[in-house]
Amino acid sequence: MIGRAESASRFAVALLPVAAATAVVLVADRPASNPATDGSGPPEPVTRLVGADASACAAFPRADGSAAGVVAAMDSAGNWRTDTLPPGATEPALGPGGSRTGSGMAAPAAFTAQRLPEGDGGGLAVRQCDGPARQWWFVGAGSSTLRESTLVLTNVDASDAVVDVVLGGTGGPLDAVGADGVRVGAGETVRLPLGGLVAGEEEVSAAVVASQGRVVAAVADEWSGGLVPLGSEWIPATAAPATRVLLAGVAVDGPRSLLVVANASQVATPVNLSVVDDRGTFVPTEGDTELDVPAGGVASVRLPADVRGTGPGSSALVVEAEQPITASVRSRTGTATGTNADIAYGVAGPELAEPAVVPVDLGRSLAGARLALQLAAGLPGQAGPVPAARRVTVTGHAADGAVTGTDTVDITPGTAQLVDVAELDLTGAAPQSTRYLVLRPDVGSDRAPAPLVGTVVLRAAGSVAALPLDAGLTRVPVPALAPAVVPGVPLG
Amino acid sequence: MLVSHDGARWLPKVIAALEALTRAPDALVVVDTGSTDESVDICAAAFGADDVLAAPGDAPFAAAVGLGLDHRPPPVDGWIWLLHDDSAPAPDALTALLAEADRADVAVVGPKAREWPSLGRLVEVGLTIGGTGRRETGLEPGEPDQGQHDATRDVLAVGTAGLLVRAAVWRELGGLDPVLTPGDDLDLGWRAARAGHRVRVVPDALVFHAEAAAHGLRTRGSMRGRPRFHRRRSALLVLLANCRGAAFVPQWWRLLAGSLLRAVGLVLLKAPRDAWDELHAAASVHGRPLRLWRLRRARRRTARVPPGRVSHLLPPVSRPYRAGAATLADAVSGLVGSRQPLPSRSYESGPVAAEAESLPPEPTPLEQVAARPWAATMVVLVGLALITARGLLSGGELQGGALLPVPDGPGTWWADYAATWHEAGIGSLQSAPAYSPVLALAGLLTLGDPGWAVSLLMLGSMPLTGASAHLFLRRLPLGTAARVWAAAAYATTPLLTGALAQGRLGTILATAWLPLVAASAVDLARARPEANGGLAVWMRRSRAGLALAVLVTLVPVAYPLALVVTAWLLVASLPARSGPPPLSAAMSAMAVLATPWLLAPWSLADRFRDPAGWWWEAGLADAGVGALAPGRLDLALGQPGGPGAAALGGWLGAGIVVGAVLALARSDTRGPVLSAWVVAVVGLGFAALGAGRTVSLPAAPAEVWTGWCLVVWWAGLLVAAAVGASGVRQRLAGRSFGITQPVATLVVVAAVVGPAVAACVAAIDGIDGPLNRGVALPVPSYMLRDSGAAGQVSAVLLDGRPTDGLTFTVVRDDGWRLGEEPYAPAARSATLSGALRDLLVAPQPANVATLAGFGVGYVYVPAPVDLELAAALDAAPGLVRAGAPTADRAWTLDVPVVEFDPSDAIEAGSTRRWWVGAQAAGLVALVLLAAPTRSRRP
């Protein structure tokens, strides 16, 4: 007979596996900690500062041999160089840009400046050389007896680009033959006079969309009343359409400036105008502050008298609409007979979030030019806490990049300020040797800092030109890219 | 004519029979070919010394006969009667033969030969030769003579023992041909038939033949030492010398191939000497065409009738295949057959005898099913498998989850295994996975179509798993009901764990293979080294080792599991008295555990270096099914998580757990039950170790799939429950009624009904999980076929939205296929993903050049295409829109594609071929060792 103790011990042995299994199972409670495979929401967005890897400086089209321009450029090391730009030529910019995440130095920048002969409208045309992009918006072009705009498309890549040009006029979208599928070969420049696409349209908005590749687009605008030159200018590209835009670059007072608003949507929209000056934002009591813009078209209005150009009380504009819109302001100087006649464009420009370059030295012909910086800070659209003032640090640099002086400018949100470059208190040695300035906006501690825009207005011997401040760097979100978990199996 | 060689044993009886003949021969000559016993004296005493001739010891039968005929030439119209020294004619044999021989056209007559010792069994009633060279007597071995072959008929030939031939015909044909010994009788008959004579067998004439030469009771002088060689050689010569002209060439090749196949088969049966004889015979015949030509020329001279007149004497062509089919049918019925005999039918013909009334009537279908429970269960399992896979039977390639579609043919797997550089994706230096040879062999078994093989193995996994489980359970002392239940419950695990729905190829194959490993392990544990010599034990060791090796290639975690289980078995068996001695057991353990290193050395080495790889079984590591996250109860109930899990979260299997626990209560079966429980707990332990954990495999972080470990857990429980349940009915019936009977009944019902219900529900639900049939190539094939000078290009497949995250794959040739999983990640993919990201954000020509450097020629975005993504790719310099099916987008790279030159990378690994060759040689040796031995003929 098996004794009790022995049978009990045998029973215990028999139960051992069960006990072991239970222990194992109890120990096994480990939570699934695998964010990569539990599909909980999109990953953290990562952004990258992206600049242009190449840019194109085009000479003003149809300029004759006497209108050589100047190309002034700052390379990535900070050296400033000026060169001649032969008429009709297109120069690739000096030095690669690429994508940079660094702070401190600005992206390489290049500018062209040209005094145009009377036969081409006369006046001063200044432009920052842009890098290629897929989409461009231009507002305020046109083709009529008084003026002619030319669309200049340059392809800096090694492969062809195909471009569609979408035009909108005062009556809505414009049907243009030859505006679709324009092929720009590698390294080529194509000039499209708007008169060949839409003749007789006074005010036109042009959206240049590349369906393949990318192009550098620019619009050259000439005004001549018969034989009287009324000015020329490059129309800067505006920022992408939005429901609320901030324009700086009104060069002359009120009624001599024309605001052109383009509606990029399919729905007509009313548009409201507000004025921003050094006291704040207000709606002027006199003059038109409201206008309706047809779907896909443009509308224009003279600015109210309260709007000031460069000078005391220099203003910027806030244009608001229900649909995405974009706008530009055309300022006209001089007399109708052509004396000192020139035009300048201020546009709803890119936000100044990264260091931007302001050219001081644009060649001998512009040696005496006076530069004025118009800076404006906007308010956030919704009623919320007012963001802190934006501080912009202005640094002067010599031709080799050495700092010649520093100053700061504070701008309260909802105000605009005019800064005369000559009157900047650039503390430091030898301000005379300043060749270019670098404007650095502060990063700000706010999560939503006030948007800052700026324009440089140049006046030289009766001619005027306006140049939006463009850092040349944009912050783009970088999509998360991972190897597929299940390679090759058709998805969906 | 009596030819004698060492026949002293039988000669007295032969002489007595000769003297008892009713019609005695007119003359008798004895030719003795070098006998060393007293047969010469016996013959001389009986017949007189001048009628006993001596021939050289190695003279063949034909030469001896020739010698005798020279000594006493027969008359022209006479007859020659040949006898062996071990063939005793019946008294009326010669009379009967002569009666038949009197007919005009009969030239050769032969008797019916019965076996000497028993005198009742038939040996020979006429002879013919089959297409493979086999000597056909048309009789079953050991067939008793009950008069079933008593018709006098035409045959191709008769044996030389008792053969009666016309002297004229003998002279005409030139007698027996000594070259063809021992098939000279067939040759004589065939030649006679071709010459227009008839060869008849007369069953009325009886000769009792001891067949001493065939049975090895004496060594024929001329065939000293190598009877097999001589027999085979003569058979080949007879066939080739006598077949008709048109059939000669095909027959020549067929016989050559047949000889090679037979040699291979004999090598596999571990009879190398026989194989060598086969090959030597084949070489001797096929290698001397001049001799064949001479033989044929000689026969053409004596032939007078067209070959068609002879062909009815040869056996039908299908004879060897019918024999093979009969063997196969026997094997199948043996596997499926029942232990209990079926109730027999009653034959009613005429008046019913009293006994017939008491015979049981014909069995009902239910009784037939009850008599063959396993066959019925297999039918049910096949039906369940078909119902489960009803949507997956046709319409593309089987893929999804962890399963990639199969390549075109198994050749790809072999080529990949031997190669150092693999062209999949952007190329890889990773070594080929160890399971590709296993899959390639499976592909060969389905006649070179790997798609069929994988479909069969995946979709037919339930019946296959059940069959292998049944094979294992037959080795255990179980009752029929318990065995059938355990095998059926195990067969449902691929379905109920969700492995089938998730395309977990490794788990499914390993689940079907596990019982075979267990069976070989049980065999090894029961092997006694002294029984058959060392060879038997090594055979079992190699079998167990091979089985474990195949399992390890499929599910690498089986190796550490096997290490633990083997260690426990060794330790636990130390105190036992019975069983193999500890040294032998330790050697067995080491041999078994070393064999996987032969089959998968690189795979195992990688995993020891990077332990996360243990969890990566055959197929993809991540099936793309999201989080598995099995909880505690899930583990206990054998549910590894993911889609396709059993109904009610596995609760239907609770009966098995309870049954296994209760099985521990029985004291008489405690040993096997404890062993099963230990294996189960080890499996559960490994599952718990990996559950919920994410391992960072080179491909991507993947959550561990614990399916196979839980299958081991479940298998152990099933075995424990089955062993505990066998014979439980009698035990409980013997006890008084208490709590045990209802509890036991409840547990049994739960254990039987639970898995059945779960399996039926799962089968009816079908598979809607990742496993599907569809198009295997995600990009248009025109992109991946040749693209000019650069050769093959690949396409980068981008999917997703920039805001949510994008995924990319590189597709080359025919896309990602089964067996290419280790090549998916490559060390340079960081460069590739960086170039792609730059292309989307800040494109520069350098990015496109980088892509081209990887051999990428296209960028492909399948529908639905995110417009931002399409716009970004449109804007990229160097990408040009290419044609794509309607909703998809494709871009081609503007720069010329550069084929990556892997030569510098390959240099490092050029020794792989040698290693693979050595591995193959080692495997062949191991397979030969493991093959069953041939039973020696007595």
Short mmCIF file of C-alpha atoms in Angstrom, two decimals, chain A residues 147-272:
data_model
loop_
_atom_site.label_atom_id
_atom_site.label_comp_id
_atom_site.label_asym_id
_atom_site.label_seq_id
_atom_site.Cartn_x
_atom_site.Cartn_y
_atom_site.Cartn_z
CA ARG A 147 0.91 98.40 -71.09
CA GLU A 148 2.34 95.01 -71.94
CA SER A 149 3.22 92.22 -69.54
CA THR A 150 5.52 89.41 -70.52
CA LEU A 151 5.69 86.14 -68.73
CA VAL A 152 9.26 84.86 -68.51
CA LEU A 153 9.63 81.17 -67.74
CA THR A 154 13.05 79.71 -67.05
CA ASN A 155 13.84 76.07 -66.49
CA VAL A 156 17.01 75.60 -64.46
CA ASP A 157 16.75 71.80 -64.23
CA ALA A 158 18.24 69.23 -66.53
CA SER A 159 14.89 67.88 -67.65
CA ASP A 160 12.01 69.49 -69.48
CA ALA A 161 9.16 71.19 -67.73
CA VAL A 162 5.61 71.57 -68.90
CA VAL A 163 3.64 74.55 -67.67
CA ASP A 164 0.00 75.59 -67.70
CA VAL A 165 -0.86 79.28 -67.36
CA VAL A 166 -4.25 80.02 -65.87
CA LEU A 167 -5.40 83.58 -66.50
CA GLY A 168 -8.23 85.48 -64.87
CA GLY A 169 -9.63 88.85 -65.81
CA THR A 170 -12.22 91.27 -64.54
CA GLY A 171 -14.97 89.09 -65.86
CA GLY A 172 -13.73 85.81 -64.52
CA PRO A 173 -11.45 83.12 -65.90
CA LEU A 174 -9.92 83.84 -69.28
CA ASP A 175 -9.68 81.39 -72.08
CA ALA A 176 -6.28 81.68 -73.63
CA VAL A 177 -4.93 79.73 -76.55
CA GLY A 178 -1.42 78.52 -76.11
CA ALA A 179 -1.42 78.93 -72.39
CA ASP A 180 -1.64 75.25 -71.63
CA GLY A 181 1.12 72.76 -71.96
CA VAL A 182 3.88 75.25 -72.58
CA ARG A 183 7.05 73.22 -72.76
CA VAL A 184 10.16 74.78 -71.34
CA GLY A 185 13.21 72.77 -72.23
CA ALA A 186 16.07 72.10 -69.88
CA GLY A 187 18.00 75.31 -69.33
CA GLU A 188 15.72 77.27 -71.63
CA THR A 189 13.89 80.54 -71.16
CA VAL A 190 10.50 81.05 -72.73
CA ARG A 191 8.97 84.49 -73.02
CA LEU A 192 5.22 84.67 -73.38
CA PRO A 193 3.84 88.09 -74.07
CA LEU A 194 0.40 88.28 -72.51
CA GLY A 195 -0.81 90.09 -75.58
CA GLY A 196 -0.37 86.85 -77.42
CA LEU A 197 -2.50 85.02 -74.90
CA VAL A 198 -5.14 87.55 -73.89
CA ALA A 199 -5.18 90.87 -75.63
CA GLY A 200 -7.00 93.84 -74.31
CA GLU A 201 -7.32 92.79 -70.71
CA GLU A 202 -6.33 95.60 -68.43
CA GLU A 203 -5.95 93.69 -65.23
CA VAL A 204 -5.12 90.03 -65.25
CA SER A 205 -4.09 87.48 -62.70
CA ALA A 206 -1.81 84.71 -63.89
CA ALA A 207 -1.30 81.43 -62.11
CA VAL A 208 1.60 79.44 -63.50
CA VAL A 209 1.31 75.74 -62.66
CA ALA A 210 3.95 73.26 -63.74
CA SER A 211 2.44 69.88 -64.56
CA GLN A 212 5.86 68.42 -65.03
CA GLY A 213 9.09 69.66 -63.51
CA ARG A 214 9.47 73.16 -62.15
CA VAL A 215 10.14 76.61 -63.58
CA VAL A 216 11.23 80.04 -62.45
CA ALA A 217 8.50 82.44 -63.47
CA ALA A 218 8.58 86.20 -63.61
CA VAL A 219 6.37 88.82 -65.15
CA ALA A 220 7.87 91.90 -66.71
CA ASP A 221 5.53 94.85 -66.97
CA GLU A 222 6.03 97.84 -69.27
CA TRP A 223 3.88 100.92 -69.43
CA SER A 224 4.07 103.37 -72.28
CA GLY A 225 1.34 105.71 -73.26
CA GLY A 226 2.19 105.82 -76.93
CA LEU A 227 5.70 107.16 -77.04
CA VAL A 228 5.63 108.31 -73.48
CA PRO A 229 7.39 105.91 -71.18
CA LEU A 230 5.37 105.44 -68.04
CA GLY A 231 7.60 102.99 -66.20
CA SER A 232 8.55 99.36 -66.01
CA GLU A 233 8.76 96.88 -63.26
CA TRP A 234 8.98 93.23 -62.52
CA ILE A 235 5.73 92.07 -60.95
CA PRO A 236 6.79 90.03 -57.92
CA ALA A 237 5.10 86.74 -57.30
CA THR A 238 2.52 86.83 -54.56
CA ALA A 239 2.15 84.34 -51.79
CA ALA A 240 -0.32 81.50 -52.16
CA PRO A 241 -3.96 82.57 -51.93
CA ALA A 242 -5.40 82.87 -48.46
CA THR A 243 -8.46 84.40 -46.89
CA ARG A 244 -6.46 87.09 -45.14
CA VAL A 245 -3.42 88.70 -46.72
CA LEU A 246 -1.05 91.41 -45.60
CA LEU A 247 0.47 93.70 -48.21
CA ALA A 248 3.43 95.91 -47.72
CA GLY A 249 5.09 97.94 -50.46
CA VAL A 250 2.72 100.83 -51.07
CA ALA A 251 5.21 103.23 -52.55
CA VAL A 252 3.09 106.32 -53.03
CA ASP A 253 0.14 107.80 -51.20
CA GLY A 254 -3.41 106.71 -51.56
CA PRO A 255 -5.21 107.43 -54.80
CA ARG A 256 -2.16 107.00 -56.97
CA SER A 257 -2.03 103.36 -56.02
CA LEU A 258 -4.29 100.69 -57.37
CA LEU A 259 -5.12 97.54 -55.49
CA VAL A 260 -5.78 94.50 -57.65
CA VAL A 261 -7.33 91.49 -55.95
CA ALA A 262 -7.50 88.07 -57.59
CA ASN A 263 -9.95 85.37 -56.52
CA ALA A 264 -8.49 81.91 -56.87
CA SER A 265 -11.67 80.06 -55.91
CA GLN A 266 -14.79 79.02 -57.78
CA VAL A 267 -17.04 81.34 -55.80
CA ALA A 268 -17.27 85.11 -56.08
CA THR A 269 -16.37 86.77 -52.85
CA PRO A 270 -16.66 90.20 -51.24
CA VAL A 271 -13.36 91.60 -50.07
CA ASN A 272 -12.68 94.02 -47.22
#
